[in-house]
């Protein structure tokens, strides 16, 4: 094998940090590899221009990351005309003590091929002299003449133990009969991770658009694929939920190299805005499969919190991971006093509901066609997790997160601050009337809406995590909402009800690490 030695141009090491953002505060795609339960993440480093290095971090718990030296740099066009722009998304895999890092090569017109770099120490990588290791088969895929862009990116390699082969999945374009050119997922096979043959098309979307960042794994003898797409990629008809614009969709197959197809319930992650679930990839860690993506918020772009991938009623879902409890600082509240908060900024004396407490539950009532909010009188914190069970006869009810630039504990007593309560409140609403879970900025501006079927008399488990501009809402332990949230500096929780009575039990709030 012949390789080019990569000159390392940066060397930075720091402490372990949460919500890793990269050197430019706005990282792009990341992909993961497990080496003896230490997870190594390689990531794109977005900044101005088209030249950037591939970054490297590692974590021992999927929560705290440590920055390592960059592993790949942008190459000079004179010597490497096919690999002279910043590298795009790839994957990493280990074989016999050698680490194979695949990436997307790009030339000056952004035409793409799959490249490879290799390491024996996970710190110094060398690029394969015979790159590219994969170019799309022009008999199957759209391959344009030199000087025009060809799409071939986002390689993901998995090993199929039954077939004793490696399969590499990649995003490309194909001319589908009767439909024209559109984005597809191809696959190639290899036994040595260097030579890739027998290309096929394994996924064709039901819409004419683009799919990217394939992610493939096996659960219970069935193979699953997740894909990133948005309405901006032409995927308006990709899912049945009408309120989503950005999503990770799923497909399945009986074999790793056969056609993958979507079912009706094909939303793995979804959001109204394009800041959710970006570039999702999975990693095995201590016997469980976790999904991580890139979050985008006012705090920049960062590696997300891990979601445990589970099978729920025959469908793969992102679920609450118990390892998230390790973020709790030890400060928590489970006994509360509440204060009624004005829900009209003009007339503060309007009363629209009431609250009652026992040792077992909190009963929140919003009068007919009226919304009433109650703030929990506890310390405001910078990051929190709230959990509770909720039932009752109401049109809407749920959690309120008040956001403030300071830590004033009794803002509601300051008349000049009533506006803050009305306009800076974030509502996590269980809307029984319309069968929706809604995240509202203020009481009226929906940021994200997900469909959810409420059953008569059902008690529902709710978990909410608010951390560094990102909100996650789990319903019965399944992640339904994950999106950016304007948090300012401090967050204080409350509860609300609209047009009915909600019974809230086992209500707890935990302070999380910053």
PDB file of N, CA and C in Angstrom, residues 340-352 371-374 418 421-423:
ATOM      1  N   UNK A 340     -49.037  32.404  40.357  1.00  0.00           N
ATOM      2  CA  UNK A 340     -49.784  32.666  39.128  1.00  0.00           C
ATOM      3  C   UNK A 340     -49.083  33.764  38.346  1.00  0.00           C
ATOM      4  N   UNK A 341     -48.910  33.542  37.051  1.00  0.00           N
ATOM      5  CA  UNK A 341     -48.220  34.498  36.187  1.00  0.00           C
ATOM      6  C   UNK A 341     -49.228  35.133  35.234  1.00  0.00           C
ATOM      7  N   UNK A 342     -49.183  36.455  35.055  1.00  0.00           N
ATOM      8  CA  UNK A 342     -50.077  37.091  34.076  1.00  0.00           C
ATOM      9  C   UNK A 342     -49.835  36.524  32.679  1.00  0.00           C
ATOM     10  N   UNK A 343     -50.900  36.229  31.977  1.00  0.00           N
ATOM     11  CA  UNK A 343     -50.773  35.774  30.595  1.00  0.00           C
ATOM     12  C   UNK A 343     -51.255  36.830  29.611  1.00  0.00           C
ATOM     13  N   UNK A 344     -51.582  38.010  30.119  1.00  0.00           N
ATOM     14  CA  UNK A 344     -51.842  39.167  29.263  1.00  0.00           C
ATOM     15  C   UNK A 344     -50.927  40.288  29.734  1.00  0.00           C
ATOM     16  N   UNK A 345     -50.080  40.789  28.853  1.00  0.00           N
ATOM     17  CA  UNK A 345     -49.086  41.757  29.309  1.00  0.00           C
ATOM     18  C   UNK A 345     -49.710  43.124  29.607  1.00  0.00           C
ATOM     19  N   UNK A 346     -50.921  43.384  29.083  1.00  0.00           N
ATOM     20  CA  UNK A 346     -51.525  44.703  29.291  1.00  0.00           C
ATOM     21  C   UNK A 346     -52.221  44.804  30.650  1.00  0.00           C
ATOM     22  N   UNK A 347     -52.998  43.786  31.003  1.00  0.00           N
ATOM     23  CA  UNK A 347     -53.764  43.807  32.256  1.00  0.00           C
ATOM     24  C   UNK A 347     -53.310  42.627  33.104  1.00  0.00           C
ATOM     25  N   UNK A 348     -52.505  42.929  34.107  1.00  0.00           N
ATOM     26  CA  UNK A 348     -51.866  41.869  34.875  1.00  0.00           C
ATOM     27  C   UNK A 348     -52.801  41.172  35.848  1.00  0.00           C
ATOM     28  N   UNK A 349     -53.981  41.720  36.102  1.00  0.00           N
ATOM     29  CA  UNK A 349     -54.856  41.158  37.126  1.00  0.00           C
ATOM     30  C   UNK A 349     -55.830  40.111  36.599  1.00  0.00           C
ATOM     31  N   UNK A 350     -55.783  39.819  35.301  1.00  0.00           N
ATOM     32  CA  UNK A 350     -56.687  38.816  34.748  1.00  0.00           C
ATOM     33  C   UNK A 350     -56.350  37.441  35.337  1.00  0.00           C
ATOM     34  N   UNK A 351     -57.350  36.740  35.838  1.00  0.00           N
ATOM     35  CA  UNK A 351     -57.181  35.392  36.376  1.00  0.00           C
ATOM     36  C   UNK A 351     -57.891  34.420  35.445  1.00  0.00           C
ATOM     37  N   UNK A 352     -57.146  33.445  34.934  1.00  0.00           N
ATOM     38  CA  UNK A 352     -57.703  32.534  33.934  1.00  0.00           C
ATOM     39  C   UNK A 352     -57.681  31.078  34.380  1.00  0.00           C
ATOM     40  N   UNK A 371     -56.179  30.408  29.062  1.00  0.00           N
ATOM     41  CA  UNK A 371     -54.852  29.879  29.369  1.00  0.00           C
ATOM     42  C   UNK A 371     -54.358  30.458  30.685  1.00  0.00           C
ATOM     43  N   UNK A 372     -53.911  29.589  31.596  1.00  0.00           N
ATOM     44  CA  UNK A 372     -53.328  30.057  32.846  1.00  0.00           C
ATOM     45  C   UNK A 372     -51.996  29.352  33.092  1.00  0.00           C
ATOM     46  N   UNK A 373     -51.004  30.164  33.509  1.00  0.00           N
ATOM     47  CA  UNK A 373     -49.651  29.677  33.754  1.00  0.00           C
ATOM     48  C   UNK A 373     -49.292  29.889  35.217  1.00  0.00           C
ATOM     49  N   UNK A 374     -48.520  28.938  35.757  1.00  0.00           N
ATOM     50  CA  UNK A 374     -48.013  29.043  37.122  1.00  0.00           C
ATOM     51  C   UNK A 374     -46.518  28.750  37.110  1.00  0.00           C
ATOM     52  N   UNK A 418     -43.165  42.167  33.400  1.00  0.00           N
ATOM     53  CA  UNK A 418     -44.255  41.292  32.992  1.00  0.00           C
ATOM     54  C   UNK A 418     -44.166  40.942  31.512  1.00  0.00           C
ATOM     55  N   UNK A 421     -42.290  37.822  30.875  1.00  0.00           N
ATOM     56  CA  UNK A 421     -42.989  36.574  31.137  1.00  0.00           C
ATOM     57  C   UNK A 421     -43.922  36.204  29.989  1.00  0.00           C
ATOM     58  N   UNK A 422     -44.561  37.175  29.414  1.00  0.00           N
ATOM     59  CA  UNK A 422     -45.502  36.891  28.338  1.00  0.00           C
ATOM     60  C   UNK A 422     -44.770  36.497  27.064  1.00  0.00           C
ATOM     61  N   UNK A 423     -43.707  37.222  26.730  1.00  0.00           N
ATOM     62  CA  UNK A 423     -43.081  37.041  25.425  1.00  0.00           C
ATOM     63  C   UNK A 423     -41.876  36.102  25.428  1.00  0.00           C
TER      64      UNK A 423
END
